[in-house]
């Protein structure tokens, strides 16, 4: 029980830093919302998504972008704690050692899920509608939670490895690049053959396709197992790497 209590205390500390940072709030919530509005109202009319309205098509991609934008701050805050010696002081205190990384992970997951909720509310306000059943929404939430946890632990790895706070958050640009070359904003069928082959076989596309199918069709679709494999593998590998790097760097 001490582990849970200490983890929650550390998570609350990190959440307070998030709510007091205006630039964090702008990046993790306002920017994805602005991107969604721009894609829907500027480019949406020129993109053919078949029988699906563009707002219904683009929401899963914007949700994924929201998470990817938000996890950069988990890496940045953790790196700041290491470089300022705060982690060393925590290790001298009578708290569960696992609560230090665990607190960063819990706060990142909670703040990202809150940002996604804000994005979904704006999407509903501008016309997003889903015929999904409760089961499909639960499936959507499960994939989202798994993806957010995997990306959070990946961010923790980079937060531990980076020498500076600026470097810690820069890895998220690679993930955002992957989102743009996926089915997030346009169907991959409209890309040239090289880009399409890359887009169809990188991890973001099956995850976005599964979330879209759950919201639009109420079913997980054929990409669900690939999406789950990507999320679970990324989560397990990132978690193990984070623990090993943490033990090495904070001895």
Short mmCIF file of N, CA and C in Angstrom, two decimals, residues 49-188:
data_model
loop_
_atom_site.label_atom_id
_atom_site.label_comp_id
_atom_site.label_asym_id
_atom_site.label_seq_id
_atom_site.Cartn_x
_atom_site.Cartn_y
_atom_site.Cartn_z
N UNK A 49 -12.77 11.07 -48.20
CA UNK A 49 -12.76 9.98 -47.21
C UNK A 49 -13.92 9.02 -47.43
N UNK A 50 -14.42 9.00 -48.66
CA UNK A 50 -15.50 8.06 -48.99
C UNK A 50 -16.79 8.41 -48.27
N UNK A 51 -17.42 7.40 -47.71
CA UNK A 51 -18.72 7.60 -47.07
C UNK A 51 -18.61 8.18 -45.66
N UNK A 52 -17.39 8.33 -45.16
CA UNK A 52 -17.18 8.85 -43.81
C UNK A 52 -16.96 10.36 -43.88
N UNK A 53 -17.66 11.12 -43.05
CA UNK A 53 -17.42 12.56 -43.03
C UNK A 53 -16.01 12.82 -42.52
N UNK A 54 -15.40 13.93 -42.94
CA UNK A 54 -14.00 14.17 -42.59
C UNK A 54 -13.81 14.33 -41.10
N UNK A 55 -14.74 14.95 -40.42
CA UNK A 55 -14.58 15.13 -38.96
C UNK A 55 -14.57 13.77 -38.27
N UNK A 56 -15.41 12.82 -38.71
CA UNK A 56 -15.40 11.48 -38.12
C UNK A 56 -14.10 10.75 -38.46
N UNK A 57 -13.56 11.03 -39.65
CA UNK A 57 -12.33 10.37 -40.08
C UNK A 57 -11.13 10.85 -39.29
N UNK A 58 -11.07 12.14 -39.00
CA UNK A 58 -9.84 12.74 -38.48
C UNK A 58 -9.71 12.66 -36.95
N UNK A 59 -10.82 12.47 -36.24
CA UNK A 59 -10.77 12.52 -34.77
C UNK A 59 -9.77 11.51 -34.16
N UNK A 60 -9.74 10.24 -34.59
CA UNK A 60 -8.74 9.32 -33.99
C UNK A 60 -7.31 9.79 -34.18
N UNK A 61 -6.99 10.37 -35.35
CA UNK A 61 -5.64 10.88 -35.58
C UNK A 61 -5.31 12.04 -34.66
N UNK A 62 -6.29 12.92 -34.45
CA UNK A 62 -6.06 14.06 -33.56
C UNK A 62 -5.87 13.57 -32.11
N UNK A 63 -6.63 12.54 -31.74
CA UNK A 63 -6.48 11.97 -30.38
C UNK A 63 -5.06 11.43 -30.19
N UNK A 64 -4.56 10.70 -31.19
CA UNK A 64 -3.19 10.17 -31.10
C UNK A 64 -2.17 11.31 -31.04
N UNK A 65 -2.39 12.36 -31.83
CA UNK A 65 -1.48 13.50 -31.80
C UNK A 65 -1.50 14.19 -30.44
N UNK A 66 -2.66 14.25 -29.81
CA UNK A 66 -2.77 14.85 -28.48
C UNK A 66 -1.89 14.11 -27.48
N UNK A 67 -1.95 12.79 -27.51
CA UNK A 67 -1.13 11.99 -26.59
C UNK A 67 0.35 12.19 -26.86
N UNK A 68 0.73 12.14 -28.14
CA UNK A 68 2.15 12.28 -28.50
C UNK A 68 2.69 13.65 -28.10
N UNK A 69 1.86 14.69 -28.24
CA UNK A 69 2.29 16.03 -27.83
C UNK A 69 2.46 16.10 -26.32
N UNK A 70 1.58 15.43 -25.60
CA UNK A 70 1.61 15.52 -24.14
C UNK A 70 2.73 14.76 -23.48
N UNK A 71 3.13 13.64 -24.04
CA UNK A 71 4.15 12.82 -23.37
C UNK A 71 5.52 13.49 -23.37
N UNK A 72 5.75 14.45 -24.28
CA UNK A 72 7.04 15.13 -24.29
C UNK A 72 7.31 15.80 -22.96
N UNK A 73 6.25 16.25 -22.29
CA UNK A 73 6.44 16.94 -21.01
C UNK A 73 6.79 15.96 -19.89
N UNK A 74 6.40 14.70 -20.03
CA UNK A 74 6.82 13.70 -19.04
C UNK A 74 8.34 13.52 -19.11
N UNK A 75 8.87 13.46 -20.34
CA UNK A 75 10.32 13.35 -20.51
C UNK A 75 11.02 14.59 -19.99
N UNK A 76 10.47 15.74 -20.29
CA UNK A 76 11.10 17.01 -19.89
C UNK A 76 11.12 17.16 -18.37
N UNK A 77 10.00 16.88 -17.71
CA UNK A 77 9.93 17.05 -16.25
C UNK A 77 10.86 16.05 -15.55
N UNK A 78 10.89 14.81 -16.03
CA UNK A 78 11.77 13.81 -15.42
C UNK A 78 13.23 14.21 -15.58
N UNK A 79 13.59 14.69 -16.78
CA UNK A 79 14.96 15.10 -17.03
C UNK A 79 15.34 16.28 -16.13
N UNK A 80 14.42 17.21 -15.94
CA UNK A 80 14.67 18.33 -15.03
C UNK A 80 14.93 17.84 -13.61
N UNK A 81 14.14 16.86 -13.16
CA UNK A 81 14.31 16.32 -11.81
C UNK A 81 15.69 15.67 -11.64
N UNK A 82 16.15 15.00 -12.69
CA UNK A 82 17.47 14.35 -12.61
C UNK A 82 18.58 15.40 -12.58
N UNK A 83 18.53 16.35 -13.52
CA UNK A 83 19.60 17.33 -13.65
C UNK A 83 19.67 18.29 -12.46
N UNK A 84 18.54 18.52 -11.79
CA UNK A 84 18.53 19.41 -10.62
C UNK A 84 18.81 18.67 -9.31
N UNK A 85 19.02 17.35 -9.41
CA UNK A 85 19.34 16.57 -8.22
C UNK A 85 18.14 16.21 -7.36
N UNK A 86 16.93 16.47 -7.88
CA UNK A 86 15.72 16.18 -7.10
C UNK A 86 15.52 14.68 -6.93
N UNK A 87 15.84 13.91 -8.00
CA UNK A 87 15.70 12.46 -7.91
C UNK A 87 16.64 11.91 -6.82
N UNK A 88 17.86 12.45 -6.74
CA UNK A 88 18.81 11.98 -5.73
C UNK A 88 18.27 12.25 -4.33
N UNK A 89 17.63 13.41 -4.15
CA UNK A 89 17.05 13.71 -2.84
C UNK A 89 15.88 12.79 -2.52
N UNK A 90 15.06 12.50 -3.54
CA UNK A 90 13.94 11.58 -3.32
C UNK A 90 14.44 10.21 -2.88
N UNK A 91 15.56 9.76 -3.47
CA UNK A 91 16.08 8.42 -3.15
C UNK A 91 16.60 8.35 -1.72
N UNK A 92 16.88 9.50 -1.12
CA UNK A 92 17.33 9.51 0.28
C UNK A 92 16.15 9.54 1.26
N UNK A 93 14.95 9.71 0.73
CA UNK A 93 13.76 9.82 1.58
C UNK A 93 13.11 8.45 1.77
N UNK A 94 12.35 8.25 2.83
CA UNK A 94 11.71 6.95 3.10
C UNK A 94 10.45 6.75 2.24
N UNK A 95 10.64 6.69 0.93
CA UNK A 95 9.52 6.43 0.02
C UNK A 95 9.85 5.23 -0.85
N UNK A 96 8.82 4.61 -1.41
CA UNK A 96 9.04 3.45 -2.28
C UNK A 96 9.84 3.89 -3.51
N UNK A 97 10.97 3.25 -3.83
CA UNK A 97 11.77 3.67 -4.99
C UNK A 97 10.99 3.68 -6.30
N UNK A 98 10.08 2.72 -6.45
CA UNK A 98 9.33 2.64 -7.71
C UNK A 98 8.35 3.79 -7.88
N UNK A 99 8.04 4.50 -6.78
CA UNK A 99 7.06 5.58 -6.87
C UNK A 99 7.59 6.79 -7.64
N UNK A 100 8.92 6.91 -7.76
CA UNK A 100 9.50 8.09 -8.42
C UNK A 100 9.16 8.07 -9.91
N UNK A 101 9.50 6.98 -10.60
CA UNK A 101 9.12 6.86 -12.01
C UNK A 101 7.61 6.65 -12.16
N UNK A 102 7.05 5.88 -11.24
CA UNK A 102 5.61 5.60 -11.30
C UNK A 102 4.78 6.87 -11.21
N UNK A 103 5.21 7.80 -10.37
CA UNK A 103 4.48 9.07 -10.24
C UNK A 103 4.48 9.85 -11.54
N UNK A 104 5.65 9.90 -12.19
CA UNK A 104 5.72 10.59 -13.49
C UNK A 104 4.80 9.90 -14.51
N UNK A 105 4.79 8.57 -14.49
CA UNK A 105 3.97 7.83 -15.47
C UNK A 105 2.48 8.08 -15.22
N UNK A 106 2.06 7.99 -13.96
CA UNK A 106 0.63 8.19 -13.65
C UNK A 106 0.17 9.60 -14.00
N UNK A 107 0.98 10.60 -13.65
CA UNK A 107 0.58 11.99 -13.94
C UNK A 107 0.51 12.22 -15.44
N UNK A 108 1.45 11.63 -16.21
CA UNK A 108 1.43 11.79 -17.66
C UNK A 108 0.18 11.16 -18.26
N UNK A 109 -0.15 9.96 -17.80
CA UNK A 109 -1.34 9.28 -18.34
C UNK A 109 -2.61 10.07 -18.01
N UNK A 110 -2.75 10.53 -16.77
CA UNK A 110 -3.95 11.27 -16.38
C UNK A 110 -4.08 12.59 -17.14
N UNK A 111 -2.97 13.34 -17.25
CA UNK A 111 -3.06 14.63 -17.93
C UNK A 111 -3.34 14.44 -19.42
N UNK A 112 -2.79 13.38 -20.01
CA UNK A 112 -3.06 13.13 -21.43
C UNK A 112 -4.50 12.70 -21.67
N UNK A 113 -5.04 11.88 -20.78
CA UNK A 113 -6.44 11.48 -20.94
C UNK A 113 -7.37 12.68 -20.76
N UNK A 114 -7.02 13.60 -19.88
CA UNK A 114 -7.83 14.81 -19.72
C UNK A 114 -7.77 15.66 -21.00
N UNK A 115 -6.58 15.77 -21.60
CA UNK A 115 -6.44 16.52 -22.85
C UNK A 115 -7.27 15.89 -23.96
N UNK A 116 -7.27 14.54 -24.02
CA UNK A 116 -8.07 13.85 -25.03
C UNK A 116 -9.56 14.13 -24.81
N UNK A 117 -9.98 14.18 -23.55
CA UNK A 117 -11.38 14.49 -23.26
C UNK A 117 -11.74 15.87 -23.80
N UNK A 118 -10.86 16.86 -23.61
CA UNK A 118 -11.12 18.21 -24.12
C UNK A 118 -11.24 18.19 -25.65
N UNK A 119 -10.34 17.45 -26.30
CA UNK A 119 -10.38 17.35 -27.76
C UNK A 119 -11.69 16.70 -28.23
N UNK A 120 -12.12 15.66 -27.54
CA UNK A 120 -13.35 14.97 -27.93
C UNK A 120 -14.58 15.88 -27.76
N UNK A 121 -14.58 16.69 -26.72
CA UNK A 121 -15.70 17.60 -26.50
C UNK A 121 -15.78 18.64 -27.61
N UNK A 122 -14.62 19.17 -28.02
CA UNK A 122 -14.60 20.14 -29.13
C UNK A 122 -15.03 19.45 -30.42
N UNK A 123 -14.58 18.21 -30.63
CA UNK A 123 -14.99 17.46 -31.82
C UNK A 123 -16.50 17.28 -31.87
N UNK A 124 -17.10 16.97 -30.74
CA UNK A 124 -18.56 16.84 -30.69
C UNK A 124 -19.24 18.17 -31.01
N UNK A 125 -18.64 19.25 -30.54
CA UNK A 125 -19.23 20.58 -30.77
C UNK A 125 -19.21 20.97 -32.23
N UNK A 126 -18.23 20.47 -33.01
CA UNK A 126 -18.14 20.87 -34.42
C UNK A 126 -18.69 19.80 -35.36
N UNK A 127 -19.36 18.77 -34.80
CA UNK A 127 -20.09 17.85 -35.66
C UNK A 127 -19.69 16.40 -35.62
N UNK A 128 -18.72 16.04 -34.79
CA UNK A 128 -18.34 14.62 -34.71
C UNK A 128 -19.47 13.81 -34.08
N UNK A 129 -19.83 12.73 -34.72
CA UNK A 129 -20.87 11.85 -34.19
C UNK A 129 -20.41 10.40 -34.37
N UNK A 130 -20.72 9.56 -33.37
CA UNK A 130 -20.32 8.16 -33.45
C UNK A 130 -21.50 7.25 -33.09
N UNK A 131 -21.76 6.24 -33.93
CA UNK A 131 -22.82 5.28 -33.60
C UNK A 131 -22.31 4.15 -32.71
N UNK A 132 -21.10 4.28 -32.18
CA UNK A 132 -20.49 3.18 -31.42
C UNK A 132 -21.30 2.82 -30.19
N UNK A 133 -21.32 1.52 -29.89
CA UNK A 133 -21.99 1.03 -28.68
C UNK A 133 -21.09 1.29 -27.47
N UNK A 134 -21.61 1.00 -26.29
CA UNK A 134 -20.80 1.16 -25.08
C UNK A 134 -19.57 0.26 -25.14
N UNK A 135 -19.76 -0.96 -25.67
CA UNK A 135 -18.62 -1.87 -25.80
C UNK A 135 -17.55 -1.33 -26.71
N UNK A 136 -17.98 -0.70 -27.83
CA UNK A 136 -17.01 -0.13 -28.77
C UNK A 136 -16.28 1.05 -28.13
N UNK A 137 -17.00 1.86 -27.37
CA UNK A 137 -16.35 2.99 -26.68
C UNK A 137 -15.35 2.47 -25.64
N UNK A 138 -15.72 1.38 -24.96
CA UNK A 138 -14.78 0.80 -23.99
C UNK A 138 -13.54 0.27 -24.70
N UNK A 139 -13.75 -0.34 -25.88
CA UNK A 139 -12.61 -0.81 -26.66
C UNK A 139 -11.73 0.36 -27.09
N UNK A 140 -12.36 1.45 -27.52
CA UNK A 140 -11.62 2.66 -27.90
C UNK A 140 -10.81 3.18 -26.70
N UNK A 141 -11.47 3.22 -25.52
CA UNK A 141 -10.78 3.68 -24.32
C UNK A 141 -9.63 2.77 -23.93
N UNK A 142 -9.82 1.46 -24.13
CA UNK A 142 -8.76 0.51 -23.78
C UNK A 142 -7.53 0.68 -24.66
N UNK A 143 -7.76 0.81 -25.97
CA UNK A 143 -6.64 1.02 -26.90
C UNK A 143 -5.95 2.35 -26.58
N UNK A 144 -6.76 3.37 -26.31
CA UNK A 144 -6.20 4.69 -26.00
C UNK A 144 -5.33 4.63 -24.73
N UNK A 145 -5.84 3.95 -23.70
CA UNK A 145 -5.09 3.85 -22.44
C UNK A 145 -3.78 3.07 -22.65
N UNK A 146 -3.87 1.99 -23.40
CA UNK A 146 -2.67 1.18 -23.67
C UNK A 146 -1.64 1.98 -24.46
N UNK A 147 -2.10 2.70 -25.48
CA UNK A 147 -1.19 3.51 -26.29
C UNK A 147 -0.56 4.62 -25.44
N UNK A 148 -1.38 5.27 -24.59
CA UNK A 148 -0.86 6.36 -23.75
C UNK A 148 0.18 5.83 -22.77
N UNK A 149 -0.08 4.67 -22.18
CA UNK A 149 0.90 4.08 -21.25
C UNK A 149 2.20 3.73 -21.98
N UNK A 150 2.09 3.15 -23.17
CA UNK A 150 3.29 2.79 -23.93
C UNK A 150 4.11 4.03 -24.29
N UNK A 151 3.43 5.08 -24.76
CA UNK A 151 4.13 6.31 -25.13
C UNK A 151 4.73 7.01 -23.91
N UNK A 152 4.04 6.92 -22.78
CA UNK A 152 4.55 7.55 -21.55
C UNK A 152 5.85 6.90 -21.11
N UNK A 153 5.89 5.57 -21.11
CA UNK A 153 7.14 4.89 -20.70
C UNK A 153 8.24 5.09 -21.73
N UNK A 154 7.87 5.24 -23.00
CA UNK A 154 8.87 5.59 -24.01
C UNK A 154 9.44 6.99 -23.73
N UNK A 155 8.56 7.90 -23.32
CA UNK A 155 9.01 9.26 -22.97
C UNK A 155 9.94 9.22 -21.76
N UNK A 156 9.64 8.35 -20.80
CA UNK A 156 10.48 8.23 -19.61
C UNK A 156 11.88 7.74 -20.01
N UNK A 157 11.95 6.82 -20.96
CA UNK A 157 13.26 6.35 -21.45
C UNK A 157 14.07 7.53 -21.98
N UNK A 158 13.45 8.36 -22.82
CA UNK A 158 14.17 9.50 -23.39
C UNK A 158 14.47 10.54 -22.32
N UNK A 159 13.58 10.69 -21.35
CA UNK A 159 13.85 11.63 -20.26
C UNK A 159 15.06 11.21 -19.44
N UNK A 160 15.26 9.90 -19.29
CA UNK A 160 16.41 9.38 -18.55
C UNK A 160 17.70 9.48 -19.37
N UNK A 161 17.59 9.30 -20.69
CA UNK A 161 18.78 9.27 -21.54
C UNK A 161 19.31 10.66 -21.89
N UNK A 162 18.41 11.63 -22.05
CA UNK A 162 18.81 12.95 -22.55
C UNK A 162 19.70 13.69 -21.55
N UNK A 163 20.62 14.48 -22.09
CA UNK A 163 21.50 15.27 -21.22
C UNK A 163 20.88 16.60 -20.84
N UNK A 164 19.94 17.08 -21.65
CA UNK A 164 19.27 18.35 -21.34
C UNK A 164 17.76 18.18 -21.44
N UNK A 165 17.04 19.10 -20.81
CA UNK A 165 15.58 19.05 -20.86
C UNK A 165 15.07 19.26 -22.28
N UNK A 166 15.74 20.15 -23.02
CA UNK A 166 15.31 20.41 -24.40
C UNK A 166 15.44 19.14 -25.24
N UNK A 167 16.54 18.43 -25.04
CA UNK A 167 16.75 17.19 -25.79
C UNK A 167 15.76 16.11 -25.39
N UNK A 168 15.32 16.13 -24.14
CA UNK A 168 14.41 15.08 -23.64
C UNK A 168 13.08 15.08 -24.39
N UNK A 169 12.59 16.26 -24.72
CA UNK A 169 11.28 16.32 -25.36
C UNK A 169 11.31 16.26 -26.88
N UNK A 170 12.51 16.33 -27.45
CA UNK A 170 12.60 16.44 -28.91
C UNK A 170 12.21 15.16 -29.63
N UNK A 171 12.26 14.01 -28.93
CA UNK A 171 11.93 12.74 -29.60
C UNK A 171 10.49 12.72 -30.09
N UNK A 172 9.62 13.54 -29.45
CA UNK A 172 8.20 13.51 -29.84
C UNK A 172 8.00 14.00 -31.28
N UNK A 173 8.98 14.78 -31.81
CA UNK A 173 8.86 15.23 -33.20
C UNK A 173 8.90 14.04 -34.16
N UNK A 174 9.68 13.01 -33.79
CA UNK A 174 9.73 11.81 -34.64
C UNK A 174 8.36 11.13 -34.67
N UNK A 175 7.72 11.06 -33.49
CA UNK A 175 6.40 10.43 -33.41
C UNK A 175 5.36 11.24 -34.18
N UNK A 176 5.44 12.58 -34.08
CA UNK A 176 4.50 13.42 -34.83
C UNK A 176 4.71 13.25 -36.34
N UNK A 177 5.97 13.09 -36.74
CA UNK A 177 6.28 12.83 -38.15
C UNK A 177 5.60 11.53 -38.60
N UNK A 178 5.65 10.50 -37.74
CA UNK A 178 5.00 9.23 -38.07
C UNK A 178 3.48 9.39 -38.20
N UNK A 179 2.92 10.26 -37.36
CA UNK A 179 1.46 10.48 -37.43
C UNK A 179 1.07 11.11 -38.77
N UNK A 180 1.86 12.07 -39.24
CA UNK A 180 1.53 12.72 -40.51
C UNK A 180 1.68 11.75 -41.69
N UNK A 181 2.63 10.80 -41.59
CA UNK A 181 2.76 9.80 -42.66
C UNK A 181 2.04 8.53 -42.20
N UNK A 182 0.78 8.65 -41.98
CA UNK A 182 -0.07 7.52 -41.58
C UNK A 182 -1.47 7.83 -42.10
N UNK A 183 -2.44 7.07 -41.64
CA UNK A 183 -3.82 7.33 -42.08
C UNK A 183 -4.53 8.32 -41.16
N UNK A 184 -3.76 9.09 -40.38
CA UNK A 184 -4.38 9.99 -39.41
C UNK A 184 -5.22 11.08 -40.06
N UNK A 185 -4.68 11.71 -41.11
CA UNK A 185 -5.36 12.88 -41.68
C UNK A 185 -5.83 12.68 -43.11
N UNK A 186 -5.22 11.73 -43.82
CA UNK A 186 -5.67 11.41 -45.18
C UNK A 186 -5.61 9.89 -45.36
N UNK A 187 -6.47 9.32 -46.22
CA UNK A 187 -6.37 7.88 -46.50
C UNK A 187 -5.02 7.56 -47.13
N UNK A 188 -4.41 6.45 -46.72
CA UNK A 188 -3.09 6.11 -47.26
C UNK A 188 -3.16 5.79 -48.76
#
